[in-house]
PDB file of C-alpha atoms in Angstrom:
ATOM      1  CA  GLY U  20      64.194 -38.409  13.110  1.00 70.00           C
ATOM      2  CA  GLU U  21      62.897 -38.675   9.599  1.00 73.00           C
ATOM      3  CA  GLY U  22      59.437 -37.550   8.606  1.00 70.00           C
ATOM      4  CA  ILE U  23      56.830 -38.748   6.134  1.00 70.00           C
ATOM      5  CA  TYR U  24      55.021 -36.473   3.685  1.00 67.00           C
ATOM      6  CA  LEU U  25      52.588 -37.762   1.046  1.00 64.00           C
ATOM      7  CA  ASN U  26      53.980 -41.285   1.492  1.00 70.00           C
ATOM      8  CA  THR U  27      57.567 -40.163   0.899  1.00 79.00           C
ATOM      9  CA  ILE U  28      60.396 -40.155   3.390  1.00 88.00           C
ATOM     10  CA  CYS U  29      61.758 -36.761   4.464  1.00 89.00           C
ATOM     11  CA  LEU U  30      65.136 -35.905   5.993  1.00 92.00           C
ATOM     12  CA  TYR U  31      63.248 -34.403   8.935  1.00 93.00           C
ATOM     13  CA  PRO U  32      59.569 -33.690   9.676  1.00 92.00           C
ATOM     14  CA  VAL U  33      57.862 -31.142   7.422  1.00 93.00           C
ATOM     15  CA  ILE U  34      58.162 -27.603   8.812  1.00 95.00           C
ATOM     16  CA  ASP U  35      55.283 -25.115   8.772  1.00 94.00           C
ATOM     17  CA  THR U  36      56.509 -21.870   7.221  1.00 95.00           C
ATOM     18  CA  SER U  37      54.898 -19.827  10.005  1.00 94.00           C
ATOM     19  CA  SER U  38      57.305 -21.412  12.506  1.00 96.00           C
ATOM     20  CA  LEU U  39      60.477 -20.466  10.586  1.00 97.00           C
ATOM     21  CA  VAL U  40      63.084 -18.454  12.495  1.00 97.00           C
ATOM     22  CA  SER U  41      65.966 -18.530   9.999  1.00 98.00           C
ATOM     23  CA  ILE U  42      67.412 -20.219   6.936  1.00 98.00           C
ATOM     24  CA  GLU U  43      71.187 -19.943   6.647  1.00 98.00           C
ATOM     25  CA  ILE U  44      72.769 -20.752   3.282  1.00 97.00           C
ATOM     26  CA  LYS U  45      76.417 -21.285   2.459  1.00 97.00           C
ATOM     27  CA  ASN U  46      77.677 -22.086  -1.037  1.00 96.00           C
ATOM     28  CA  ASP U  47      80.736 -21.259  -3.119  1.00 95.00           C
ATOM     29  CA  LYS U  48      79.219 -17.898  -4.143  1.00 94.00           C
ATOM     30  CA  SER U  49      78.178 -16.490  -0.780  1.00 94.00           C
ATOM     31  CA  GLU U  50      77.013 -17.030   2.779  1.00 96.00           C
ATOM     32  CA  PHE U  51      73.771 -15.393   3.905  1.00 96.00           C
ATOM     33  CA  ALA U  52      70.603 -15.913   5.905  1.00 97.00           C
ATOM     34  CA  PHE U  53      66.901 -15.221   5.781  1.00 97.00           C
ATOM     35  CA  ILE U  54      65.732 -14.253   9.268  1.00 97.00           C
ATOM     36  CA  ARG U  55      62.313 -13.748  10.809  1.00 96.00           C
ATOM     37  CA  THR U  56      61.683 -10.092  11.568  1.00 93.00           C
ATOM     38  CA  TRP U  57      58.657  -8.282  12.980  1.00 91.00           C
ATOM     39  CA  ASN U  58      56.976  -5.866  10.577  1.00 89.00           C
ATOM     40  CA  LYS U  59      55.334  -3.223  12.769  1.00 91.00           C
ATOM     41  CA  ASP U  60      53.338  -1.857   9.822  1.00 92.00           C
ATOM     42  CA  SER U  61      51.699  -5.166   8.924  1.00 91.00           C
ATOM     43  CA  GLY U  62      51.723  -6.522  12.485  1.00 93.00           C
ATOM     44  CA  LYS U  63      53.226  -9.864  11.485  1.00 92.00           C
ATOM     45  CA  TYR U  64      56.515 -11.677  11.033  1.00 92.00           C
ATOM     46  CA  GLU U  65      58.299 -11.678   7.675  1.00 93.00           C
ATOM     47  CA  MET U  66      61.451 -13.349   6.426  1.00 94.00           C
ATOM     48  CA  LYS U  67      64.138 -10.830   5.438  1.00 94.00           C
ATOM     49  CA  LEU U  68      67.719 -11.086   4.237  1.00 94.00           C
ATOM     50  CA  GLU U  69      69.941 -10.592   7.270  1.00 95.00           C
ATOM     51  CA  GLY U  70      71.849  -7.327   7.008  1.00 91.00           C
ATOM     52  CA  HIS U  71      69.705  -6.262   4.051  1.00 87.00           C
ATOM     53  CA  GLU U  72      66.295  -6.079   5.710  1.00 87.00           C
ATOM     54  CA  ASN U  73      65.118  -3.154   3.565  1.00 86.00           C
ATOM     55  CA  LEU U  74      65.761  -4.943   0.271  1.00 87.00           C
ATOM     56  CA  THR U  75      63.187  -7.096  -1.456  1.00 87.00           C
ATOM     57  CA  TYR U  76      64.156 -10.506  -2.776  1.00 90.00           C
ATOM     58  CA  ASP U  77      63.030 -12.636  -5.683  1.00 88.00           C
ATOM     59  CA  ASP U  78      59.744 -14.342  -4.747  1.00 87.00           C
ATOM     60  CA  THR U  79      60.297 -17.217  -7.172  1.00 88.00           C
ATOM     61  CA  ALA U  80      63.752 -18.086  -5.838  1.00 89.00           C
ATOM     62  CA  TYR U  81      62.465 -17.819  -2.264  1.00 92.00           C
ATOM     63  CA  ALA U  82      59.499 -20.091  -3.108  1.00 92.00           C
ATOM     64  CA  TYR U  83      61.906 -22.743  -4.445  1.00 91.00           C
ATOM     65  CA  LEU U  84      63.970 -22.440  -1.263  1.00 94.00           C
ATOM     66  CA  ILE U  85      60.952 -22.769   1.030  1.00 94.00           C
ATOM     67  CA  ALA U  86      59.664 -25.800  -0.873  1.00 91.00           C
ATOM     68  CA  TYR U  87      63.080 -27.431  -0.678  1.00 91.00           C
ATOM     69  CA  VAL U  88      63.869 -26.797   2.995  1.00 94.00           C
ATOM     70  CA  CYS U  89      60.396 -27.025   4.573  1.00 93.00           C
ATOM     71  CA  THR U  90      59.422 -30.257   2.792  1.00 90.00           C
ATOM     72  CA  PRO U  91      62.733 -32.113   2.403  1.00 91.00           C
ATOM     73  CA  SER U  92      61.335 -35.207   0.697  1.00 88.00           C
ATOM     74  CA  SER U  93      63.472 -37.934  -0.785  1.00 89.00           C
ATOM     75  CA  VAL U  94      62.740 -39.553  -4.135  1.00 87.00           C
ATOM     76  CA  ASP U  95      63.608 -42.944  -2.634  1.00 86.00           C
ATOM     77  CA  ASN U  96      61.617 -45.080  -0.206  1.00 83.00           C
ATOM     78  CA  GLU U  97      64.755 -45.570   1.874  1.00 87.00           C
ATOM     79  CA  PRO U  98      67.968 -43.596   2.141  1.00 92.00           C
ATOM     80  CA  ILE U  99      71.352 -45.257   1.814  1.00 94.00           C
ATOM     81  CA  ARG U 100      72.124 -45.912   5.493  1.00 95.00           C
ATOM     82  CA  ASP U 101      75.082 -46.718   7.757  1.00 96.00           C
ATOM     83  CA  LEU U 102      77.708 -45.113   5.547  1.00 97.00           C
ATOM     84  CA  THR U 103      81.339 -44.604   6.485  1.00 97.00           C
ATOM     85  CA  ASP U 104      82.966 -41.181   6.275  1.00 96.00           C
ATOM     86  CA  GLU U 105      84.643 -42.276   3.034  1.00 97.00           C
ATOM     87  CA  ASP U 106      81.265 -43.349   1.616  1.00 97.00           C
ATOM     88  CA  MET U 107      79.832 -39.936   2.530  1.00 97.00           C
ATOM     89  CA  ARG U 108      82.778 -38.287   0.756  1.00 97.00           C
ATOM     90  CA  GLN U 109      82.017 -40.274  -2.425  1.00 96.00           C
ATOM     91  CA  PHE U 110      78.516 -38.752  -2.479  1.00 96.00           C
ATOM     92  CA  GLY U 111      79.969 -35.267  -1.933  1.00 97.00           C
ATOM     93  CA  VAL U 112      78.103 -34.696   1.333  1.00 97.00           C
ATOM     94  CA  THR U 113      80.978 -34.134   3.749  1.00 97.00           C
ATOM     95  CA  GLU U 114      81.798 -30.679   5.084  1.00 94.00           C
ATOM     96  CA  ASP U 115      84.790 -30.333   2.764  1.00 95.00           C
ATOM     97  CA  THR U 116      83.172 -31.811  -0.376  1.00 96.00           C
ATOM     98  CA  CYS U 117      79.604 -30.467  -0.383  1.00 97.00           C
ATOM     99  CA  LEU U 118      78.297 -27.937  -2.914  1.00 96.00           C
ATOM    100  CA  ALA U 119      76.252 -26.076  -0.303  1.00 96.00           C
ATOM    101  CA  THR U 120      74.833 -26.303   3.197  1.00 97.00           C
ATOM    102  CA  TYR U 121      71.702 -24.920   4.724  1.00 97.00           C
ATOM    103  CA  LYS U 122      70.617 -24.669   8.329  1.00 98.00           C
ATOM    104  CA  ILE U 123      66.940 -24.241   9.020  1.00 98.00           C
ATOM    105  CA  THR U 124      65.846 -23.065  12.473  1.00 98.00           C
ATOM    106  CA  TYR U 125      62.215 -23.127  13.559  1.00 97.00           C
ATOM    107  CA  GLU U 126      59.959 -23.245  16.599  1.00 96.00           C
ATOM    108  CA  ASP U 127      58.376 -26.611  17.301  1.00 94.00           C
ATOM    109  CA  GLU U 128      54.808 -27.026  18.540  1.00 92.00           C
ATOM    110  CA  ASN U 129      56.001 -26.259  22.119  1.00 95.00           C
ATOM    111  CA  GLY U 130      57.748 -23.050  21.065  1.00 94.00           C
ATOM    112  CA  GLU U 131      61.221 -24.596  21.460  1.00 96.00           C
ATOM    113  CA  LEU U 132      63.878 -23.790  18.868  1.00 97.00           C
ATOM    114  CA  LYS U 133      64.984 -26.696  16.674  1.00 97.00           C
ATOM    115  CA  SER U 134      67.383 -26.752  13.753  1.00 97.00           C
ATOM    116  CA  HIS U 135      68.647 -29.052  11.021  1.00 97.00           C
ATOM    117  CA  THR U 136      71.771 -28.660   8.915  1.00 98.00           C
ATOM    118  CA  VAL U 137      71.798 -30.308   5.502  1.00 97.00           C
ATOM    119  CA  ARG U 138      74.716 -30.779   3.124  1.00 97.00           C
ATOM    120  CA  LEU U 139      74.062 -30.776  -0.593  1.00 96.00           C
ATOM    121  CA  GLY U 140      76.278 -33.186  -2.505  1.00 95.00           C
ATOM    122  CA  GLU U 141      76.787 -34.158  -6.110  1.00 92.00           C
ATOM    123  CA  LYS U 142      74.120 -34.755  -8.706  1.00 90.00           C
ATOM    124  CA  ALA U 143      72.978 -38.326  -8.365  1.00 88.00           C
ATOM    125  CA  ALA U 144      74.523 -40.842 -10.745  1.00 79.00           C
ATOM    126  CA  SER U 145      72.348 -41.604 -13.771  1.00 73.00           C
ATOM    127  CA  SER U 146      70.139 -38.605 -13.048  1.00 73.00           C
ATOM    128  CA  THR U 147      70.021 -34.997 -14.069  1.00 74.00           C
ATOM    129  CA  VAL U 148      67.214 -34.040 -11.684  1.00 80.00           C
ATOM    130  CA  THR U 149      68.282 -35.328  -8.270  1.00 90.00           C
ATOM    131  CA  TYR U 150      71.068 -34.472  -5.832  1.00 93.00           C
ATOM    132  CA  TYR U 151      72.541 -36.414  -2.948  1.00 94.00           C
ATOM    133  CA  VAL U 152      71.953 -34.783   0.429  1.00 95.00           C
ATOM    134  CA  ALA U 153      72.806 -35.664   4.016  1.00 96.00           C
ATOM    135  CA  LEU U 154      71.534 -34.421   7.337  1.00 96.00           C
ATOM    136  CA  GLU U 155      74.404 -33.443   9.629  1.00 95.00           C
ATOM    137  CA  GLY U 156      74.903 -36.043  12.350  1.00 94.00           C
ATOM    138  CA  ARG U 157      73.322 -38.876  10.365  1.00 94.00           C
ATOM    139  CA  ASN U 158      75.391 -41.274   8.210  1.00 95.00           C
ATOM    140  CA  SER U 159      72.712 -41.639   5.559  1.00 96.00           C
ATOM    141  CA  VAL U 160      72.391 -40.210   2.072  1.00 96.00           C
ATOM    142  CA  TYR U 161      69.122 -39.263   0.420  1.00 94.00           C
ATOM    143  CA  ARG U 162      68.302 -38.279  -3.151  1.00 92.00           C
ATOM    144  CA  MET U 163      66.244 -35.117  -3.429  1.00 90.00           C
ATOM    145  CA  LEU U 164      64.679 -33.574  -6.492  1.00 81.00           C
ATOM    146  CA  ASP U 165      66.395 -30.727  -8.222  1.00 72.00           C
ATOM    147  CA  GLY U 166      65.514 -27.188  -7.288  1.00 76.00           C
ATOM    148  CA  VAL U 167      68.905 -26.300  -5.902  1.00 82.00           C
ATOM    149  CA  GLU U 168      69.999 -24.264  -8.919  1.00 80.00           C
ATOM    150  CA  GLN U 169      67.017 -22.006  -8.213  1.00 85.00           C
ATOM    151  CA  SER U 170      67.590 -21.861  -4.451  1.00 90.00           C
ATOM    152  CA  LEU U 171      70.593 -23.285  -2.585  1.00 93.00           C
ATOM    153  CA  LEU U 172      73.206 -22.536  -5.239  1.00 92.00           C
ATOM    154  CA  LEU U 173      72.214 -18.894  -5.744  1.00 92.00           C
ATOM    155  CA  SER U 174      74.282 -15.999  -4.434  1.00 92.00           C
ATOM    156  CA  ILE U 175      72.760 -13.314  -2.248  1.00 92.00           C
ATOM    157  CA  GLU U 176      72.843 -10.963  -5.246  1.00 88.00           C
ATOM    158  CA  GLU U 177      70.771 -13.439  -7.264  1.00 89.00           C
ATOM    159  CA  TYR U 178      68.120 -13.430  -4.507  1.00 90.00           C
ATOM    160  CA  VAL U 179      67.789  -9.662  -4.371  1.00 86.00           C
ATOM    161  CA  SER U 180      64.994  -8.315  -6.512  1.00 64.00           C
ATOM    162  CA  PRO U 181      66.090  -7.493 -10.084  1.00 58.00           C
ATOM    163  CA  LYS U 182      64.357  -4.116  -9.614  1.00 50.00           C
ATOM    164  CA  ILE U 183      67.084  -3.136  -7.160  1.00 59.00           C
ATOM    165  CA  TYR U 184      70.085  -5.011  -8.552  1.00 51.00           C
ATOM    166  CA  GLY U 185      70.846  -6.147 -12.067  1.00 51.00           C
ATOM    167  CA  LYS U 186      71.232  -9.838 -12.820  1.00 49.00           C
ATOM    168  CA  PHE U 187      74.851  -9.888 -11.633  1.00 47.00           C
ATOM    169  CA  GLY U 188      74.566  -7.582  -8.634  1.00 47.00           C
ATOM    170  CA  ASN U 189      75.239  -4.273 -10.407  1.00 46.00           C
ATOM    171  CA  SER U 190      73.077  -1.312  -9.463  1.00 44.00           C
ATOM    172  CA  SER U 191      70.384  -0.563 -11.999  1.00 42.00           C
ATOM    173  CA  ASP U 192      68.326   2.544 -12.586  1.00 40.00           C
TER     174      ASP U 192
END
């Protein structure tokens, strides 16, 4: 179900970052995942880019992503509910019309794995700072604050630290 955070409605309950297992992102630039890995040197879990565990990633972009996916709060008191598939298409939140999707997997308080998949739709009408989003399996649309340009719409190359890759993914010295 939905959650509440600071008197605002959330797509799902707020997720503690320490319980994260993975964040999978798919957009028109790339498809990649941050996964929880054990760091034997530090003795704790860290989130790493799957398949690129030895590379560092941009802390600012990752911070935007974590804020967006762990606290998925709507700017409205109520979502737009009970929509038809055609209505969902108009908001750009269907599988074939969305700008991006993310799937967040985490351990709940009982240690059981849970996940949520969210589709990012069009920018909201009459707004330059909110996007329509929908939780897979729910025929409701929410408006969430911008932050997607700095997180969900980035390519994997844009996440990798500029010290390792140039701005557009070219090797740098």
